[in-house]
PDB file of C-alpha atoms in Angstrom:
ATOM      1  CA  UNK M   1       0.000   0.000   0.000  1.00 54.00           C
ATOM      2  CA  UNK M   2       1.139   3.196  -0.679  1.00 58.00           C
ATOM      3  CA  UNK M   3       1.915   6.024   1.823  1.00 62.00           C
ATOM      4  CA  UNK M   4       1.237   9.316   1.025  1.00 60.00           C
ATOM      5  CA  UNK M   5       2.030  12.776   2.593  1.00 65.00           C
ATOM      6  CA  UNK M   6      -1.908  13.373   4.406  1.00 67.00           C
ATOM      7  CA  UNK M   7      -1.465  16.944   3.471  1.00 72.00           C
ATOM      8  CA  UNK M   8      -1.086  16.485  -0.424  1.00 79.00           C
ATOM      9  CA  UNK M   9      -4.267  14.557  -2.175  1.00 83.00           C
ATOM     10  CA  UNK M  10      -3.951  11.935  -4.159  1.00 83.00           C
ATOM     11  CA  UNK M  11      -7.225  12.643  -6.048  1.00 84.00           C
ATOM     12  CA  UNK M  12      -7.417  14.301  -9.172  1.00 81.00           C
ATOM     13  CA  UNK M  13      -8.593  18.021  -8.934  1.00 84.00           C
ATOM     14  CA  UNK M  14     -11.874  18.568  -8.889  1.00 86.00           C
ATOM     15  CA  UNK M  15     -13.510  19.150 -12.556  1.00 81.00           C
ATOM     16  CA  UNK M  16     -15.054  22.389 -13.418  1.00 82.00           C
ATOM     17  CA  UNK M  17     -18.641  21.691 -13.446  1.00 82.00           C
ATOM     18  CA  UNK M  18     -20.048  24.917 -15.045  1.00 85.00           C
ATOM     19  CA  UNK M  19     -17.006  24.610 -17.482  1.00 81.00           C
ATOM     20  CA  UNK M  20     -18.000  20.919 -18.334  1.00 77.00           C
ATOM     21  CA  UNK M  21     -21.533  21.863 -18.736  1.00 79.00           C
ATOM     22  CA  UNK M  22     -21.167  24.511 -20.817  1.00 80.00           C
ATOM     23  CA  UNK M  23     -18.781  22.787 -23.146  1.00 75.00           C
ATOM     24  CA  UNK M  24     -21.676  19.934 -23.270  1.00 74.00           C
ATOM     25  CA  UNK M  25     -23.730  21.721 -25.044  1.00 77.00           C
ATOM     26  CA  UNK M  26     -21.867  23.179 -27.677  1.00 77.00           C
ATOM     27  CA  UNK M  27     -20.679  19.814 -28.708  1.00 71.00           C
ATOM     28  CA  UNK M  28     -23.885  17.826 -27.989  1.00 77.00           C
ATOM     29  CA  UNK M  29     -24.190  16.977 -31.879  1.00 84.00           C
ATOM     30  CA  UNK M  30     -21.022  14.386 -31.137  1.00 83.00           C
ATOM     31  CA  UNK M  31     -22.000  13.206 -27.686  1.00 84.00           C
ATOM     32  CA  UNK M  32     -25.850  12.557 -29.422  1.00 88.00           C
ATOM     33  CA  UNK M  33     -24.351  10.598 -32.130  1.00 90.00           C
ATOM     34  CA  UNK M  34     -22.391   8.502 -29.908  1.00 93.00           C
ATOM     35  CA  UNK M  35     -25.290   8.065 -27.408  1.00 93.00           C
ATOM     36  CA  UNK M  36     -27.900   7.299 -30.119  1.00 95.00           C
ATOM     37  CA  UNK M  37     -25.287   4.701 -31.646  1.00 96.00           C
ATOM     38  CA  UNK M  38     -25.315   3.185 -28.273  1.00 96.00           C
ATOM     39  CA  UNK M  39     -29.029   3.474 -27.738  1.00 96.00           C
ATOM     40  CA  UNK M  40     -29.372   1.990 -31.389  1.00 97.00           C
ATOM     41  CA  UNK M  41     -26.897  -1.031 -29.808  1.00 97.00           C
ATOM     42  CA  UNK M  42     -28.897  -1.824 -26.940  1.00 97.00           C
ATOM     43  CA  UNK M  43     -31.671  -2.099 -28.902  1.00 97.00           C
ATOM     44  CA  UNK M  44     -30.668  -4.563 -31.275  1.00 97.00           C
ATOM     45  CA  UNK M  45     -29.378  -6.447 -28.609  1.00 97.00           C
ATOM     46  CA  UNK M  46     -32.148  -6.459 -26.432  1.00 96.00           C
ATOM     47  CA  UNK M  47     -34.379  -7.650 -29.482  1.00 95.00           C
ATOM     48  CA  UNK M  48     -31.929 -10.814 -29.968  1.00 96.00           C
ATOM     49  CA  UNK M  49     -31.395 -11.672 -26.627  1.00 95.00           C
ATOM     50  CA  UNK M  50     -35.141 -12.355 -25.583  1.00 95.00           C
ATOM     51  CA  UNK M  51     -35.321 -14.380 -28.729  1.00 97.00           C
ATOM     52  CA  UNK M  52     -33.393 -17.146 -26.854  1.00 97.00           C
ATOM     53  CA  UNK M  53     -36.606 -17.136 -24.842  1.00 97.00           C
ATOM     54  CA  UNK M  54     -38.289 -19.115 -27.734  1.00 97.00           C
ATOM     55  CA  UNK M  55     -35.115 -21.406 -28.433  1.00 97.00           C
ATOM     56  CA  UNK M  56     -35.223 -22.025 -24.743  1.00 97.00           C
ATOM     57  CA  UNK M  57     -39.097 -23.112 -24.760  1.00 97.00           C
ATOM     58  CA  UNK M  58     -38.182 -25.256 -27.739  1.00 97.00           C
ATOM     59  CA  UNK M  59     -35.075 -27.099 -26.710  1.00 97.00           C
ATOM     60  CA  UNK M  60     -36.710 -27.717 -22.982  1.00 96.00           C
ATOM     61  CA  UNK M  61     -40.383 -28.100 -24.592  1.00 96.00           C
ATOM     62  CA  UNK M  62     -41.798 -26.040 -22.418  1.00 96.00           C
ATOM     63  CA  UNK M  63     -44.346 -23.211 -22.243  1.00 97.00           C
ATOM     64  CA  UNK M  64     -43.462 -19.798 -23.545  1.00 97.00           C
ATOM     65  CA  UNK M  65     -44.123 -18.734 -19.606  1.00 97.00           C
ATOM     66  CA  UNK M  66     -42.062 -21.311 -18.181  1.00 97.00           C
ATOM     67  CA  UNK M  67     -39.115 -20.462 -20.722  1.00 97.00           C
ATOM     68  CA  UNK M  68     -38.939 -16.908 -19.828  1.00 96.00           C
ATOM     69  CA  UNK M  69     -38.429 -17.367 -16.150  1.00 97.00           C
ATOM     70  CA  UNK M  70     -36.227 -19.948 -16.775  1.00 97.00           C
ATOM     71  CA  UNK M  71     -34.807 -17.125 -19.202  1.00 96.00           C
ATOM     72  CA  UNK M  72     -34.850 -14.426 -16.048  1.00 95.00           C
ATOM     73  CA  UNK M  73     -34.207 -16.775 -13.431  1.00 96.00           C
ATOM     74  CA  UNK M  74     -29.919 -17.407 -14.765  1.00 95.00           C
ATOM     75  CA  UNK M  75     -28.771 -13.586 -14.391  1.00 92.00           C
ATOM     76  CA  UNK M  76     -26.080 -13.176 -16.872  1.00 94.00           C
ATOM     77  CA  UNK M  77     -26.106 -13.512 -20.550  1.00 94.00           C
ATOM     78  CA  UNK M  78     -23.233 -15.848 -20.470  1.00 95.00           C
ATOM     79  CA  UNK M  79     -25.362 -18.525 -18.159  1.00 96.00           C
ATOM     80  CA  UNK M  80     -28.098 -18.040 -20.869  1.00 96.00           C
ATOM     81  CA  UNK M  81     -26.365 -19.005 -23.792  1.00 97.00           C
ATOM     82  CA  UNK M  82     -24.323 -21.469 -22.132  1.00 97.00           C
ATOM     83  CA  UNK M  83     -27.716 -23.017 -21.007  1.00 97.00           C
ATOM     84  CA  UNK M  84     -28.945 -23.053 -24.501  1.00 97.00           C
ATOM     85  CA  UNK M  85     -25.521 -24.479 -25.798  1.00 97.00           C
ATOM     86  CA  UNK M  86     -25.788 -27.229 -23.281  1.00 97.00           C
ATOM     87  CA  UNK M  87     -29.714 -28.113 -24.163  1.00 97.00           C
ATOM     88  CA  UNK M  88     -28.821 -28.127 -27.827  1.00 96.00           C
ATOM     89  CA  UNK M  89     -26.177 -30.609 -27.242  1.00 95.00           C
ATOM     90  CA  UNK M  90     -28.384 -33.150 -25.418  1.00 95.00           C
ATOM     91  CA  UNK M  91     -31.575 -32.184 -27.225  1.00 91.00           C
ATOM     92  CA  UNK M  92     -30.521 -31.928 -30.965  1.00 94.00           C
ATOM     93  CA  UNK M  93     -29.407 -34.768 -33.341  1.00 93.00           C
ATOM     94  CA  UNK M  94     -29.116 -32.805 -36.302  1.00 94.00           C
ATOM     95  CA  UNK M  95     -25.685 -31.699 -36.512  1.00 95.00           C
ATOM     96  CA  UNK M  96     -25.985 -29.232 -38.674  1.00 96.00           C
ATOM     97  CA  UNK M  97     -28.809 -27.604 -37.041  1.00 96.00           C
ATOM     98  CA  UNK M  98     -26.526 -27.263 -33.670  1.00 96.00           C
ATOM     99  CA  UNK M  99     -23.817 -26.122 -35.949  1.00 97.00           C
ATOM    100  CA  UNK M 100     -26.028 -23.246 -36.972  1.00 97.00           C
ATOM    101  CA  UNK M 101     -27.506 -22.383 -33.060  1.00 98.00           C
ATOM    102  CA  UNK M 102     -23.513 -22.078 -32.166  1.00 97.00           C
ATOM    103  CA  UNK M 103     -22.951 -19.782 -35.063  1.00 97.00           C
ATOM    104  CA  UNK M 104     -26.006 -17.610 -33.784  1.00 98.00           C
ATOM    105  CA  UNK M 105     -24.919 -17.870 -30.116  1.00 97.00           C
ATOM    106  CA  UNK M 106     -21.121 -16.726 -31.343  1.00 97.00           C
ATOM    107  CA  UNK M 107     -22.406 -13.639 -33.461  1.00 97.00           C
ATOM    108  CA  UNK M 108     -24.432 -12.647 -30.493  1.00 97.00           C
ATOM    109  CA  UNK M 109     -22.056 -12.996 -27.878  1.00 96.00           C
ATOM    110  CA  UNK M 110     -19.637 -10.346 -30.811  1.00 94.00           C
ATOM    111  CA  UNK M 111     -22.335  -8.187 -30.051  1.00 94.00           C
ATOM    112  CA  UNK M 112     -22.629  -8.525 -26.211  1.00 95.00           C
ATOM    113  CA  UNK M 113     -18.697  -8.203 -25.769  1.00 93.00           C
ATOM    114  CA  UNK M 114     -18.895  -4.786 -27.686  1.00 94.00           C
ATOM    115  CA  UNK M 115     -22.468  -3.485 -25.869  1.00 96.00           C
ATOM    116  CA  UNK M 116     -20.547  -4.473 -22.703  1.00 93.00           C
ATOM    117  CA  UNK M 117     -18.139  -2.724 -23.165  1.00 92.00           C
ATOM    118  CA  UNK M 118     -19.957   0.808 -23.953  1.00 94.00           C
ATOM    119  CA  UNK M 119     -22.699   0.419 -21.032  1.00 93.00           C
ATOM    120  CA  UNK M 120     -20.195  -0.527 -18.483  1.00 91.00           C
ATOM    121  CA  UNK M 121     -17.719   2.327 -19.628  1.00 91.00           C
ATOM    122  CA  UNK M 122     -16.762   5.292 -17.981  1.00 90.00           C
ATOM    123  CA  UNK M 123     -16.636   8.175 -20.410  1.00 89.00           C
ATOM    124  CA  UNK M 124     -13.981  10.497 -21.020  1.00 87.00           C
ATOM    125  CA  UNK M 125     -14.486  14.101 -21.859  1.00 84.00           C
ATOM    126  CA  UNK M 126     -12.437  16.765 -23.392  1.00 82.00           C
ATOM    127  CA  UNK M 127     -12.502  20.181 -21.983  1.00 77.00           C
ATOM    128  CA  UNK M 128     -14.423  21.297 -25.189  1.00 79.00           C
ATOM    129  CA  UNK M 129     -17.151  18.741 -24.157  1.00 79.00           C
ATOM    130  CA  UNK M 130     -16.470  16.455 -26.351  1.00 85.00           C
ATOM    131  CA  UNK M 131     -16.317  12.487 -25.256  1.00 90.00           C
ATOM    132  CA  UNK M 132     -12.820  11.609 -26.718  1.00 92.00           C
ATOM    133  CA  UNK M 133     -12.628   8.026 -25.146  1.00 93.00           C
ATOM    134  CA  UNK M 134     -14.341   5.180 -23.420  1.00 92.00           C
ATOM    135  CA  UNK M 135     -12.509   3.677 -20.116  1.00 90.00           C
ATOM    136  CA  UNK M 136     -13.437  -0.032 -19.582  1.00 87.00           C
ATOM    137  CA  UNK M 137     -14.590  -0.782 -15.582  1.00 80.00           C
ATOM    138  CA  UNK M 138     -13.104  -4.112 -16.193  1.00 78.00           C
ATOM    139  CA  UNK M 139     -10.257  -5.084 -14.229  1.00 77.00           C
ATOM    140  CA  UNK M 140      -7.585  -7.321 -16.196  1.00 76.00           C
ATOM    141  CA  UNK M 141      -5.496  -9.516 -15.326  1.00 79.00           C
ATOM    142  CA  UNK M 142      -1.585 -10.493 -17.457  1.00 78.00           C
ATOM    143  CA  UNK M 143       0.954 -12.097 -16.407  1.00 83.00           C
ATOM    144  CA  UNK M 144       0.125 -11.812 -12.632  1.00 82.00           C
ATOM    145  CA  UNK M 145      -0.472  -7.655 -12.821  1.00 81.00           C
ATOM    146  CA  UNK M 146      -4.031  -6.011 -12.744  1.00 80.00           C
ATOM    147  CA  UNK M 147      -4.808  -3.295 -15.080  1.00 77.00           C
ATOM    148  CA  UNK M 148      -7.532  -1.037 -15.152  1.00 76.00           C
ATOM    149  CA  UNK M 149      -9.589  -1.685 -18.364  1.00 78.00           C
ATOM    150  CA  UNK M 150      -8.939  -0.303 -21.821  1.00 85.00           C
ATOM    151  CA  UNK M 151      -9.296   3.354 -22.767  1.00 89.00           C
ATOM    152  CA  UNK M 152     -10.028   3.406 -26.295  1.00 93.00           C
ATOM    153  CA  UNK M 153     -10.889   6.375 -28.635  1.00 95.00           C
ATOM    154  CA  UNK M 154     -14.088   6.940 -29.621  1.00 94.00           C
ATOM    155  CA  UNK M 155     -13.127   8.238 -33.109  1.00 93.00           C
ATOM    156  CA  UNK M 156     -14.604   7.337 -36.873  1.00 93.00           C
ATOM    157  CA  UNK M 157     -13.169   4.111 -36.924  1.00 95.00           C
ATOM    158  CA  UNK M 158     -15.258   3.488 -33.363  1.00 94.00           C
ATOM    159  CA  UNK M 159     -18.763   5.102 -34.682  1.00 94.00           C
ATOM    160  CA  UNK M 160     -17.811   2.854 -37.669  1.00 96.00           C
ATOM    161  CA  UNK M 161     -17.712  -0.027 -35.679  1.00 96.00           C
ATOM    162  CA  UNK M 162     -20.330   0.589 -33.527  1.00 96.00           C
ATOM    163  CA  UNK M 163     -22.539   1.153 -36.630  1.00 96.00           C
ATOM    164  CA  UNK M 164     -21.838  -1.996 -38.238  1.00 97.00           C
ATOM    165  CA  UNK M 165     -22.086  -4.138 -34.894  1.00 97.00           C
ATOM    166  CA  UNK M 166     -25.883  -2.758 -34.999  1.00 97.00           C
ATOM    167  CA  UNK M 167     -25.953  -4.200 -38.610  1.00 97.00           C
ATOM    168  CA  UNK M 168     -24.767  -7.033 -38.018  1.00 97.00           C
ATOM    169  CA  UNK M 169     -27.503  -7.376 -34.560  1.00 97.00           C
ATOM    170  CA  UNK M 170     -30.217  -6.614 -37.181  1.00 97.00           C
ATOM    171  CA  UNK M 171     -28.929  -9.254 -39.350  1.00 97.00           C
ATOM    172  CA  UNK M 172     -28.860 -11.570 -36.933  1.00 98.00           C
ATOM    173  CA  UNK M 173     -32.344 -11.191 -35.894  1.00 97.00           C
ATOM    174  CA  UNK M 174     -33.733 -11.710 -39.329  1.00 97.00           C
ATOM    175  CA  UNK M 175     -31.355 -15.416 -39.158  1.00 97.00           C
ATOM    176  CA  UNK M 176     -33.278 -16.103 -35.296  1.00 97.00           C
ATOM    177  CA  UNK M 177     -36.783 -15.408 -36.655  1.00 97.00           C
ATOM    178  CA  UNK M 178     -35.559 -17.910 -40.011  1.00 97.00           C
ATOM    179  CA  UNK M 179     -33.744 -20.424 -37.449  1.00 98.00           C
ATOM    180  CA  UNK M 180     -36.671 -20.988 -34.881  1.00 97.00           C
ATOM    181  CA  UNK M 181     -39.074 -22.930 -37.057  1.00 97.00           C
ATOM    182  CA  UNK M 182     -36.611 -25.184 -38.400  1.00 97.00           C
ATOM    183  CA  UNK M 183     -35.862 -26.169 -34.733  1.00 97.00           C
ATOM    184  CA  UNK M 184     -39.491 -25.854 -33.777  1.00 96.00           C
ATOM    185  CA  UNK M 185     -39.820 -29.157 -36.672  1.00 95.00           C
ATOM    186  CA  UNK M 186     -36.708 -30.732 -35.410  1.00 94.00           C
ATOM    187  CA  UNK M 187     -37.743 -30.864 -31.531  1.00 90.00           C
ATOM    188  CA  UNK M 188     -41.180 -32.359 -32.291  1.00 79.00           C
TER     189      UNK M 188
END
């Protein structure tokens, strides 16, 4: 532990509220662009993940009810799709079929590890307002030393990526809706 002088603070100064605010709004066309991109995430996510809800009912033949609190009862995404990985394995003989439900569960989770990482950043801001980076809350862990999370930029090449992981989400919901019926028929 480190030992510090008590008279000296080891705490960064204390920002400039008014200063902040001010600056806030004159750039809120970036900070609205990066917050609707992240809005526009979560909602493409959201729409995929309770359509494991159905794949649930299906691979546990159960009622839509009882798959959605089996759905609410596990409390991470992870223990979701790991449940539905696990039910596919023992409840699916058609290879191919599983094949495909990994492939979906894979391009989802791409989407969860980047949503993750934008609603469980800290943001920070420029004193012109602007948000110039995201700063992961994730401790890591290499080669026995702990790092705070990564501070990436949030940039074109971010937006960009952003953008086309919401793409990709809507994609991916149009291949759910397609998938469910043919595993509807194969569970009967």
């Amino acid at each position: 532990m480190r030992r510090r002088n008590r008279e000296q603070s080891v705490l960064p100064p204390r920002p400039d509220f008014d200063a902040l605010e001010a600056a806030a709004r004159r750039s809120s066309e970036q900070r609205l662009t990066l917050l609707a991109q992240i809005g526009d995430l979560n909602f493409a996510w959201s729409n995929n993940e309770s359509m494991f809800i159905y794949v649930l009912m299906l691979l546990l033949d159960t009622s839509e009810p009882a798959a959605a609190i089996v759905f609410s009862t596990l409390n991470t995404t992870r223990a979701r799709l790991d449940l539905v990985q696990r039910l596919a394995k023992i409840s699916l003989s058609d290879k191919a079929l599983r094949d495909e439900l990994t492939e979906i569960v894979k391009d989802f989770s791409d989407g969860t590890k980047l949503r993750n990482d934008l609603n469980h950043a800290s943001f920070v801001i420029s004193e012109s307002g602007e948000i110039t980076h995201t700063q992961n809350m994730k401790l890591e862990e290499s080669r026995g030393n702990l790092r705070f999370g990564v501070r990436r930029p949030v940039d074109k090449a971010r937006l960009d990526e952003i953008a086309t992981a919401i793409g990709n989400l809507y994609t991916l919901n149009r291949r759910i809706w397609d998938f469910i019926p043919r595993l509807e028929r194969a569970t009967d």
